[in-house]
Each structure stands twice: as C-alpha cells, then as structure tokens.
Short mmCIF file of C-alpha atoms in Angstrom, two decimals:
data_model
loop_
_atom_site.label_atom_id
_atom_site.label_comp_id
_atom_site.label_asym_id
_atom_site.label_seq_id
_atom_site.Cartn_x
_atom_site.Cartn_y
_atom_site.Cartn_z
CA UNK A 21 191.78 43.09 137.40
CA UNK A 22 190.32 40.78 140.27
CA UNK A 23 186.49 40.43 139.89
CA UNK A 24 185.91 40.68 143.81
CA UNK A 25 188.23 43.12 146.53
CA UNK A 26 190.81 41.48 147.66
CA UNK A 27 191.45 41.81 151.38
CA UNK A 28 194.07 41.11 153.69
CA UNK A 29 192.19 38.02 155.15
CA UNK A 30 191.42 36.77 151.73
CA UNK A 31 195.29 36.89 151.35
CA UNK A 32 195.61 34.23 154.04
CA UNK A 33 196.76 37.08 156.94
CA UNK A 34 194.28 36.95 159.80
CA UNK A 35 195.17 39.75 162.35
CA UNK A 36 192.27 39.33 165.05
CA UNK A 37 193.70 35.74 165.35
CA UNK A 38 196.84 37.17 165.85
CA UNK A 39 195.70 39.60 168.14
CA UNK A 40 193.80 36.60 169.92
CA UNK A 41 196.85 34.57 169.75
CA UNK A 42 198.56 37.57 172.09
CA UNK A 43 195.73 37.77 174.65
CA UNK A 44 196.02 34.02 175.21
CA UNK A 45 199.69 33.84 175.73
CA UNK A 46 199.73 37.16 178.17
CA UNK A 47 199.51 34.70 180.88
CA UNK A 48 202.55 32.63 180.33
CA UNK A 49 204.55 35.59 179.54
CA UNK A 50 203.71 37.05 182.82
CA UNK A 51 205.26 33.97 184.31
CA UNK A 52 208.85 34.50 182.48
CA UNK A 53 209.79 38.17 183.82
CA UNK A 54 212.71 40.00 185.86
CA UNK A 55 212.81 42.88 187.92
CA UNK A 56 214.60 44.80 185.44
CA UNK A 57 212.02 44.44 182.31
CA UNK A 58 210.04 47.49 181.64
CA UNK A 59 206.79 47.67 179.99
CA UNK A 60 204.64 44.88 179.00
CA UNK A 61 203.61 42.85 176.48
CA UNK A 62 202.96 44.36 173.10
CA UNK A 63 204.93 47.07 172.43
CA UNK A 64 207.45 47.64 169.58
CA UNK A 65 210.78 46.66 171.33
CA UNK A 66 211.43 44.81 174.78
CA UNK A 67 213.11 47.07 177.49
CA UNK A 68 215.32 45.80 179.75
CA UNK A 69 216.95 48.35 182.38
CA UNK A 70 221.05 48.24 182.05
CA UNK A 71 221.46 50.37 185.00
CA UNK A 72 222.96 47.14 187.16
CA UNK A 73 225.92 46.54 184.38
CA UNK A 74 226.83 50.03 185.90
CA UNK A 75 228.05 48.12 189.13
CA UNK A 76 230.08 45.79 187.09
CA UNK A 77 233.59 46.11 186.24
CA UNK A 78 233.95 45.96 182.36
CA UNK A 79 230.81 43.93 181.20
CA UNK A 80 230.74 42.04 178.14
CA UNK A 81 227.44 41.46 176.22
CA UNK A 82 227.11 38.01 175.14
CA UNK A 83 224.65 37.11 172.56
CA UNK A 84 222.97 33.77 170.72
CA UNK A 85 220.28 33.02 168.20
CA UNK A 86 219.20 30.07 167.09
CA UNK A 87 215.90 27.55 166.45
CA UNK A 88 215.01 23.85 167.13
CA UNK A 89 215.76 22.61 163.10
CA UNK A 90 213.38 19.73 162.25
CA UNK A 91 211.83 18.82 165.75
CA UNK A 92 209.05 21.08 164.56
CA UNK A 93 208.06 18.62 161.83
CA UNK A 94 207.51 16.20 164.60
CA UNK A 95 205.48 18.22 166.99
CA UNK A 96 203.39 19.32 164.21
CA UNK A 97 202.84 15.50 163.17
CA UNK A 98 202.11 15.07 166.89
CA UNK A 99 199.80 17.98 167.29
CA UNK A 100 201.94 18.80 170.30
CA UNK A 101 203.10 22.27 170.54
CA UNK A 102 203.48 22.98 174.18
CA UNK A 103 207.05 21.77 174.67
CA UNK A 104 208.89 22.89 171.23
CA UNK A 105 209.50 26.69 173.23
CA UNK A 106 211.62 24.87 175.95
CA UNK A 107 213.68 23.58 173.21
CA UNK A 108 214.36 27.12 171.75
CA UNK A 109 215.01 28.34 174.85
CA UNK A 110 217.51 25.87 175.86
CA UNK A 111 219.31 25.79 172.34
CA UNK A 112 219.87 30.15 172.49
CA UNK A 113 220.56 30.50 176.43
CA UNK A 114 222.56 27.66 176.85
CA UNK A 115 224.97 28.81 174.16
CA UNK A 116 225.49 32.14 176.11
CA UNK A 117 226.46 30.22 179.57
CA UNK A 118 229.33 29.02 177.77
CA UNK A 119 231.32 31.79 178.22
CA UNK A 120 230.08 32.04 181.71
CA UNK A 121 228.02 34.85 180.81
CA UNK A 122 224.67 34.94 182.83
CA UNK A 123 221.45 34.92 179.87
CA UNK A 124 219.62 38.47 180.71
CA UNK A 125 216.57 37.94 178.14
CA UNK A 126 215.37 36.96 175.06
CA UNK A 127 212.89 37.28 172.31
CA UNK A 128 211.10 34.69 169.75
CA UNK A 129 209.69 34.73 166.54
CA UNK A 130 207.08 32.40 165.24
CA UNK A 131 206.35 32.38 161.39
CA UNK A 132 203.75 29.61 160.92
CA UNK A 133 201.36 29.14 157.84
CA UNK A 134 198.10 30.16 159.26
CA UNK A 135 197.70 32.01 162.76
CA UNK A 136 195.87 28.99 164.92
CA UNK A 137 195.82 30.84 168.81
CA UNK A 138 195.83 28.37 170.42
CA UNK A 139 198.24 26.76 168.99
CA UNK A 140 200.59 30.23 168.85
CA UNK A 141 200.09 30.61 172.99
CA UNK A 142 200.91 26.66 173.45
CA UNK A 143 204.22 27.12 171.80
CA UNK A 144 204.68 30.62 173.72
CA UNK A 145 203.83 28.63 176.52
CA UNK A 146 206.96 26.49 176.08
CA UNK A 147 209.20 28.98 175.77
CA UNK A 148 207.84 31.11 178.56
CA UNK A 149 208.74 27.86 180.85
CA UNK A 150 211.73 27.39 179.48
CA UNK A 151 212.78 30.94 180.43
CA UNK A 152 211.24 30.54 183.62
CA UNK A 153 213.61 27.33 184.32
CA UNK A 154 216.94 29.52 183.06
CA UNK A 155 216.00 32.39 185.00
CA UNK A 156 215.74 34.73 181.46
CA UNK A 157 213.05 37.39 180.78
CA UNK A 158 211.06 36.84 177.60
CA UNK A 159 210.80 40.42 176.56
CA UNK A 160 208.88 40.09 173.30
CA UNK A 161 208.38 38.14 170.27
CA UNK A 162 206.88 38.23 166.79
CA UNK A 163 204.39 36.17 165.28
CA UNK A 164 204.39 36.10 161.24
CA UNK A 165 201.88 34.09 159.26
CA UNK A 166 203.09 33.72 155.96
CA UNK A 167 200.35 32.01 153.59
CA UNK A 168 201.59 30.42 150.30
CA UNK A 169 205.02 30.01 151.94
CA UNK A 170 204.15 27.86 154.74
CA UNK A 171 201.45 25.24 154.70
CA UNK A 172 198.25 26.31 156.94
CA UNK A 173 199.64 23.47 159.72
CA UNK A 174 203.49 24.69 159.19
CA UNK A 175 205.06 26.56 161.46
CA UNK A 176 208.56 27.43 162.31
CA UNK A 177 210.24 29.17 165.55
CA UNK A 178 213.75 31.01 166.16
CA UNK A 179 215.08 33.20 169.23
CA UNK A 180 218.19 35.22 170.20
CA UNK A 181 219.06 36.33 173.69
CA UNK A 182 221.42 38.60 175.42
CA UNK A 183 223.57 38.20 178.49
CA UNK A 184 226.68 39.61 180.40
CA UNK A 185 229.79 38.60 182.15
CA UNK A 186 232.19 40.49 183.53
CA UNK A 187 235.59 40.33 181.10
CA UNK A 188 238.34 38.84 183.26
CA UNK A 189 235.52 36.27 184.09
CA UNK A 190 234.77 34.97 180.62
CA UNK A 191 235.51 31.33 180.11
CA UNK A 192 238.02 30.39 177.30
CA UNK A 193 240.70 28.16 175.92
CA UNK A 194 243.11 30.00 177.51
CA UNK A 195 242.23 28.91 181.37
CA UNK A 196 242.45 24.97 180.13
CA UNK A 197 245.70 23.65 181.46
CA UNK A 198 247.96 19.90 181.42
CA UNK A 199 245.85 17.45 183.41
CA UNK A 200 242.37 19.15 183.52
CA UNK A 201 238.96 16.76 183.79
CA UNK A 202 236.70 16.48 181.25
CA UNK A 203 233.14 16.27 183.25
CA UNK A 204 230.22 14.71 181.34
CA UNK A 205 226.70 16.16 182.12
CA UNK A 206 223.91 14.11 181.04
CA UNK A 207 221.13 15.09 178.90
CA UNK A 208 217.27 14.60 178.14
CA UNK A 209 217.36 12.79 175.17
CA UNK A 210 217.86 13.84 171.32
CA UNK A 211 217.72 17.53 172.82
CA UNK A 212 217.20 19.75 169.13
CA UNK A 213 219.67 18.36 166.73
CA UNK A 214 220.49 15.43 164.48
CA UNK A 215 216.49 15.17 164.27
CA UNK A 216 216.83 15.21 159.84
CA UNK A 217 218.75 11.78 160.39
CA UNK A 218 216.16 10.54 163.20
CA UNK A 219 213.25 11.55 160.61
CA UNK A 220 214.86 9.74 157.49
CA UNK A 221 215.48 6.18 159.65
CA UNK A 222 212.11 6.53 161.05
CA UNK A 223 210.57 7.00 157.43
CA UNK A 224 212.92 4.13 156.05
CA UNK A 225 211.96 1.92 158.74
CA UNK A 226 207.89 2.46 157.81
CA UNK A 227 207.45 3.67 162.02
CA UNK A 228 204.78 5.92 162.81
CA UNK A 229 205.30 8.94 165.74
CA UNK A 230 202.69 6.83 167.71
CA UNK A 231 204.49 3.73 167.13
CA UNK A 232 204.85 2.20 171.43
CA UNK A 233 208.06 1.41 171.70
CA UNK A 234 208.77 -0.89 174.62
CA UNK A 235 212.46 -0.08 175.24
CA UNK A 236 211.47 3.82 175.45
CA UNK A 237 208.66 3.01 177.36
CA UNK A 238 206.27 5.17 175.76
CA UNK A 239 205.64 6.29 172.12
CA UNK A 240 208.51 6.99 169.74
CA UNK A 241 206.97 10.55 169.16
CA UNK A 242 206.65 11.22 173.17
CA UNK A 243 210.41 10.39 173.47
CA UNK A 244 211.43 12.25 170.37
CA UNK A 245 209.09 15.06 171.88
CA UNK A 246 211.09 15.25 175.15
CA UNK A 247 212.36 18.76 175.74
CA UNK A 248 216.03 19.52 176.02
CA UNK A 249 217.45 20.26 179.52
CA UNK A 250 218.26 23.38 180.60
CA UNK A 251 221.33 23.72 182.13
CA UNK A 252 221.32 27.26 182.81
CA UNK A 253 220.97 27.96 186.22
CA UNK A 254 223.13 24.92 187.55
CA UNK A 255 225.75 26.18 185.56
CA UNK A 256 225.78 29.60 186.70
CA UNK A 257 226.26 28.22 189.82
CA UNK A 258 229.17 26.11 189.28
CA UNK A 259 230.69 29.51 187.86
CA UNK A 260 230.50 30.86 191.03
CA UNK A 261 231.54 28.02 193.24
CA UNK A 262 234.52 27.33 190.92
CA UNK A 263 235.92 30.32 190.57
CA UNK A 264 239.07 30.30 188.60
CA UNK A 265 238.31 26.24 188.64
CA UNK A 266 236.45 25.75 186.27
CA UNK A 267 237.86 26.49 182.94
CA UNK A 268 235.73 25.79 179.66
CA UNK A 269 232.14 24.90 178.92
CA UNK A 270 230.80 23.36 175.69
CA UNK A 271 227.24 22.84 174.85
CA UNK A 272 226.92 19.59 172.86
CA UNK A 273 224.74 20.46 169.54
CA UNK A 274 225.39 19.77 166.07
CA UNK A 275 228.61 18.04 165.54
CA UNK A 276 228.44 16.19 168.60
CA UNK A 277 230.66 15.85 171.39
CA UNK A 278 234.23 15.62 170.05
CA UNK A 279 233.50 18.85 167.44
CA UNK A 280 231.81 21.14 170.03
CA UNK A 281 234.57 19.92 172.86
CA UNK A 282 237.35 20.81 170.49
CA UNK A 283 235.98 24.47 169.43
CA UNK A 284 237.46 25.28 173.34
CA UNK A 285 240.35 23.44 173.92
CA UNK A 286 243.45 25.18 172.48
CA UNK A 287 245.37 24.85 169.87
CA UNK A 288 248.08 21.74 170.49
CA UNK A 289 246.14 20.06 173.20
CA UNK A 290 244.15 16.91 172.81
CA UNK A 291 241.20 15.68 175.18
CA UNK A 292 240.81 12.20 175.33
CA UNK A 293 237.30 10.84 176.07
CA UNK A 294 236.22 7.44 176.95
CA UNK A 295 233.30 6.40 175.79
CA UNK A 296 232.08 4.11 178.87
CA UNK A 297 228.72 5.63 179.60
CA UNK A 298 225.42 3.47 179.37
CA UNK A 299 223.91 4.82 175.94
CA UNK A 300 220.10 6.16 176.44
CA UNK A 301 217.79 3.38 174.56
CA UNK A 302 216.97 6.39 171.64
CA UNK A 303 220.29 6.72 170.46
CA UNK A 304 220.96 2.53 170.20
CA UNK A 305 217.27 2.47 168.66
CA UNK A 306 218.37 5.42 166.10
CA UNK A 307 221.72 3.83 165.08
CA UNK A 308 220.14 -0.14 165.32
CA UNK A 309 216.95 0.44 162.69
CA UNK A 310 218.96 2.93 160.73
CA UNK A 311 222.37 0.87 160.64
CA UNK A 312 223.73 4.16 161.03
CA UNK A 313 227.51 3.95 161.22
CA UNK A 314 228.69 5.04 164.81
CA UNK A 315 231.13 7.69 163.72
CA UNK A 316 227.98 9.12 161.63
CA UNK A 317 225.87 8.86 164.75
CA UNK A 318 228.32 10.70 167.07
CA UNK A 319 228.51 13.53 164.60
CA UNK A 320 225.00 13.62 164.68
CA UNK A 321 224.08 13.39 168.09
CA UNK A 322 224.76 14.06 171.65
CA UNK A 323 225.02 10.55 172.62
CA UNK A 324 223.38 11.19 176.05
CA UNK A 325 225.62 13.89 177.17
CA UNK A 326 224.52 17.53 176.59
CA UNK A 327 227.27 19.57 178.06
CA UNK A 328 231.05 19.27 178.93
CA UNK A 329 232.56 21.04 181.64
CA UNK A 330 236.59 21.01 181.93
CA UNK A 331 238.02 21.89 185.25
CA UNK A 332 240.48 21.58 187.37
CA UNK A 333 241.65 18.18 189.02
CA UNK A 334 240.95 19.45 192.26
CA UNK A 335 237.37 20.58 191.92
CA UNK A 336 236.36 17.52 189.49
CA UNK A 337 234.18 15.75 192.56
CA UNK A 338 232.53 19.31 193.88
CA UNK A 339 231.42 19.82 190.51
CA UNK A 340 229.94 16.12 190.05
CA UNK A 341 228.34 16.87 193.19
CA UNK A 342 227.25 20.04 192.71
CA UNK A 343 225.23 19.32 189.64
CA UNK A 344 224.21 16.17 190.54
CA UNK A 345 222.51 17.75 193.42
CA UNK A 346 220.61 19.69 190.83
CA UNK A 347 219.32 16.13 189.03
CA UNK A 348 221.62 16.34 186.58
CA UNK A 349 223.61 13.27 185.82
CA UNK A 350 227.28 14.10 185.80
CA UNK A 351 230.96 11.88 185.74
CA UNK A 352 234.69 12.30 184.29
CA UNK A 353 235.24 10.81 180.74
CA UNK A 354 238.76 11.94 180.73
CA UNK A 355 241.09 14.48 180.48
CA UNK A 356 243.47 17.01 178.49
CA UNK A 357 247.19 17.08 177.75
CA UNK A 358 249.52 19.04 175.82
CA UNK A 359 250.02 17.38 172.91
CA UNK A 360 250.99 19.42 170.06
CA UNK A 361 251.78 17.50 166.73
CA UNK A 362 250.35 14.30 168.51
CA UNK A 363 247.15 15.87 168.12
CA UNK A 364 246.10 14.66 165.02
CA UNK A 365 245.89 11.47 163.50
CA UNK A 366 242.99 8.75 162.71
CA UNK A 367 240.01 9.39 164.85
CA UNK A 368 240.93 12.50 166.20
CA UNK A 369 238.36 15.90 165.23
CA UNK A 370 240.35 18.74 165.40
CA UNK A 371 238.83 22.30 165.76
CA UNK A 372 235.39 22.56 164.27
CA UNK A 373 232.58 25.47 162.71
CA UNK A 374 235.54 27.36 161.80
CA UNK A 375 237.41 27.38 165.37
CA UNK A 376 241.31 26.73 164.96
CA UNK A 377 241.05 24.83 168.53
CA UNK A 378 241.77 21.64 170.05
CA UNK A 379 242.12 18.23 170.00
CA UNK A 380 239.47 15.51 170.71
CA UNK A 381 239.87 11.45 170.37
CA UNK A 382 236.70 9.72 171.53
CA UNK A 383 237.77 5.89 172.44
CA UNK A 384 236.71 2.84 174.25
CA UNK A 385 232.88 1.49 173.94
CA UNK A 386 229.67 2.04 175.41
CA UNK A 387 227.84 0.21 177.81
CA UNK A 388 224.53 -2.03 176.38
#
C-alpha cells in the first residue's frame, strides 16, 4: 500500500494541459474546415454531412491511414514540431487520390510522452495546413500521453482519412494500355520514408542535425525537416481534365519508385523508366557518406520523384503542363508495353506489398 494518494497527475497524465493543448490549437483547426462538417471541435466523433454522395452515381468510399515513421525522431532532436502534421497529411490523403478518389476528411492522433501545449497545437498546426493545402476537413483528433511508455520529449503521430469517387471513375490497372507515358512529378525532398536509413548514415558519419551543409544550402536537419508535397489538389484536377486519359496514379513511398509503380500496372506489362533526372543534392549526400548501394537507395527512397502518373500518349504534354503550372516539376521517364514473360528478369521489381501487378525496369543514370 502506497504511503501517499496516488493521483492521476502523479501518474504522469496531465488533463488541464491537455485541455490547454485543445484551446491553443482551436485556431488552426478553424482554418482546415468544409462546408459539409458539422459541429466543432471537441466532441466525441467528427460529423461530416453525406447528403452530396446522394447526387452521385454509385460512390465508392476510399480510405487511408498512415504516420510519418522516424521523421519524428528528427523534429524532436530539432525542437521543430510545426511542419511534422503536413507530412501526415500528405502521406494519408495522397494515398486516397490514387484511385482518383477526392480526400473528404480526416482525423489524427497524437500519443506523446508528456502533454507539452504548445508543442501539441504546433504539430496540430501542421496538419491543419496540410489539410488546408489538400482541400480536406480535419474533423477531430486524439491526443494520448502515455508516461512510462514514451519518454516525456517522445511523441508519435498517425491519421486516416476518407474520400469518394464515383465507381466507373476509379483509376486502376485495367485503363493502362500498349504505349502509355510514364510522367514523373517531382518532389520536396526525403518526403516521410527511408528516414531509419538517413538516421543510421547520419549517426555513422558522426553529423549533427545542425551540421551546415553547403550543397543543401542550409542545415542537414532543415532539409531533412522539409515537408512532403502535397499533391492533392493538382491531381484532382488532372482527373478532371483527363478524363478517360489519364489512367493510373502511384504515390512513391516505401519501396520506391519501381515497387509502388508496379503495384498498378497489370499483370504481363513492364514499364521501363529511365533514370535521366538531375538527383536532388540529399539523396547523392545520403548514398555518398553512407556508401549506400544504389539499388538499396532506390528501394529506400523516392529519388526526387514523389508521384507517377501514366496516361495516355496524347495527353502526356497537357499533363506536364498542367502540373507544372501548379509548381510542380513534371517530365516523361518512359513508357509501358505488353510484355508478358519478358517481364521478368535481372533488375526488373515485379508486383510489390502483396499486389500481383506489373512490371518495372529502372535503367540508364542520373544526372550529377
């Protein structure tokens, strides 16, 4: 028997900071609505009124969950929190455009060691923006502070969203045809994966976060820091200018480009890529202190390019133009062909995370 009550807050759990933690973030939230949400912050469950789906022809939910994996370590060793949320944003709504489905809203949870407020509302902050920029409601969200489990600086972050597409609309292997374009779009940097291998050549190589690295041009923390793009609106977009155009989307995560590319190509067709793009100085830094084999790195990494878009011959230079005009770096790196028992061999990734899809054979060299 304890000599002194034991209390909740002697436990490690604060509640006024988390109820602090909500009033500062109120703000932000405010910022990352729709017409259709109902209520307001606080309540038990996010609403979000259906009663436009009823317009639609057969609507198909689409939804994605997912976190940021090891970035947090960094932007807790940075004591920058306000940019992490962008990253979880990008990394659940992105996934959903994919299958051309437009993201609807989304909620996060934050389980962190010790309930800091300010610290909760700048990482609400970030993913507040980052629905702003993809046009997504952040309905709710969950903070958990879990003492004796996570350090009092530790903190972790996950989110799922939910969006809609109408079913004859959904993008899928079977739209890609003989001769389409694979389109390139570029992205911000490291974006949220591959950041376990970044940490361990950092840590071999002795470099500190606030190391200046001239070839970044600012701090090796600041670039590591840099939040992934969004491409959510731009690509809704191209849905709709495209039409029956544009045939596949792939959001370039773990596994790279040739995995996640494959996972929507169909079986017996093979997409071949050409390398050719000017590498972003991270990725040459990553793979030069680390020695990191390049087929390790491109399994790793995104290699600059954070989407893939396969359409149509004839559209190829609307679509470069189209997203370019939203800032958004985009060029062919080849195409698809039929290839059936041709697709296989040395170098090629076939299917991947379980998919029993395409093809992929990444060749050529990048420019230095």
């Amino acid at each position: 028997m304890s000599d002194q009550p034991i209390t909740y807050a002697s436990a490690g759990v604060d509640v006024h900071a988390g109820d602090r933690a909500v009033e500062l973030m109120k703000e932000s939230v405010r910022r990352a609505q729709r017409p259709e949400v109902l209520g307001g912050l606080g309540g038990f469950a996010g609403m979000f009124d259906a009663s436009a789906l009823r317009g639609m022809r057969r609507p198909v939910l689409a939804t994605s969950t997912d976190g940021v994996g090891t970035k947090v370590a960094i932007a807790q060793a940075m004591d920058v929190h306000d940019t992490i949320g962008q990253d979880l944003v990008g990394m659940v709504v992105d996934d959903i455009v994919v299958s051309g489905a437009e993201p609807l809203f989304m909620t996060d949870y934050i389980a962190c060691g010790t309930v800091v407020p300010e610290r909760i509302a700048a990482i609400v902050s970030g993913i507040a923006r980052g629905c702003e920029l993809a046009g997504v409601a952040l309905v709710g969200g969950e903070t958990a502070e879990h003492p004796g489990l996570l350090d009092p600086e530790e903190y972790d972050v996950a989110g799922a969203a939910t969006g809609v597409v109408e079913h004859d609309e959904v993008l899928g292997p079977q739209r890609v045809a003989d001769g389409d374009v694979v389109l390139a779009l570029a992205s911000s940097g490291l974006h949220s994966n591959g950041y376990s291998l970044v940490r361990r050549v950092v840590a071999a190589a002795g470099w500190g976060w606030d190391r200046e690295v001239p070839e970044l041009g600012r701090t090796l923390g600041e670039e590591c820091l840099e939040p992934t793009r969004i491409y959510t609106r731009p690509l809704l977009e191209l849905v709709r200018e495209l039409g029956p155009d544009l045939h596949v989307l792939s959001h370039v995560t773990g596994g790279g480009l040739a995995a996640n590319l494959a996972r929507v190509l169909p079986s017996g067709t093979l997409a071949t890529v050409e390398r050719g793009w000017q590498l972003p100085p991270i990725f040459t830094l990553v793979q030069e202190l680390g020695q990191v084999p390049l087929a390790d790195l491109e399994q790793t990494l995104n290699m600059g390019v954070g989407f893939v878009a396969v359409v149509h011959p004839s559209v190829a230079d609307r679509a470069v133009a189209l997203l370019d005009g939203h800032g958004i770096p985009t060029w062919p790196v080849g195409t698809v062909e039929q290839a059936g028992e041709a697709a296989a061999g040395p170098g090629v990734v076939q299917g991947a995370k379980g998919v029993d899809g395409g093809a992929v054979r990444v060749v050529g060299d990048y420019l230095r």
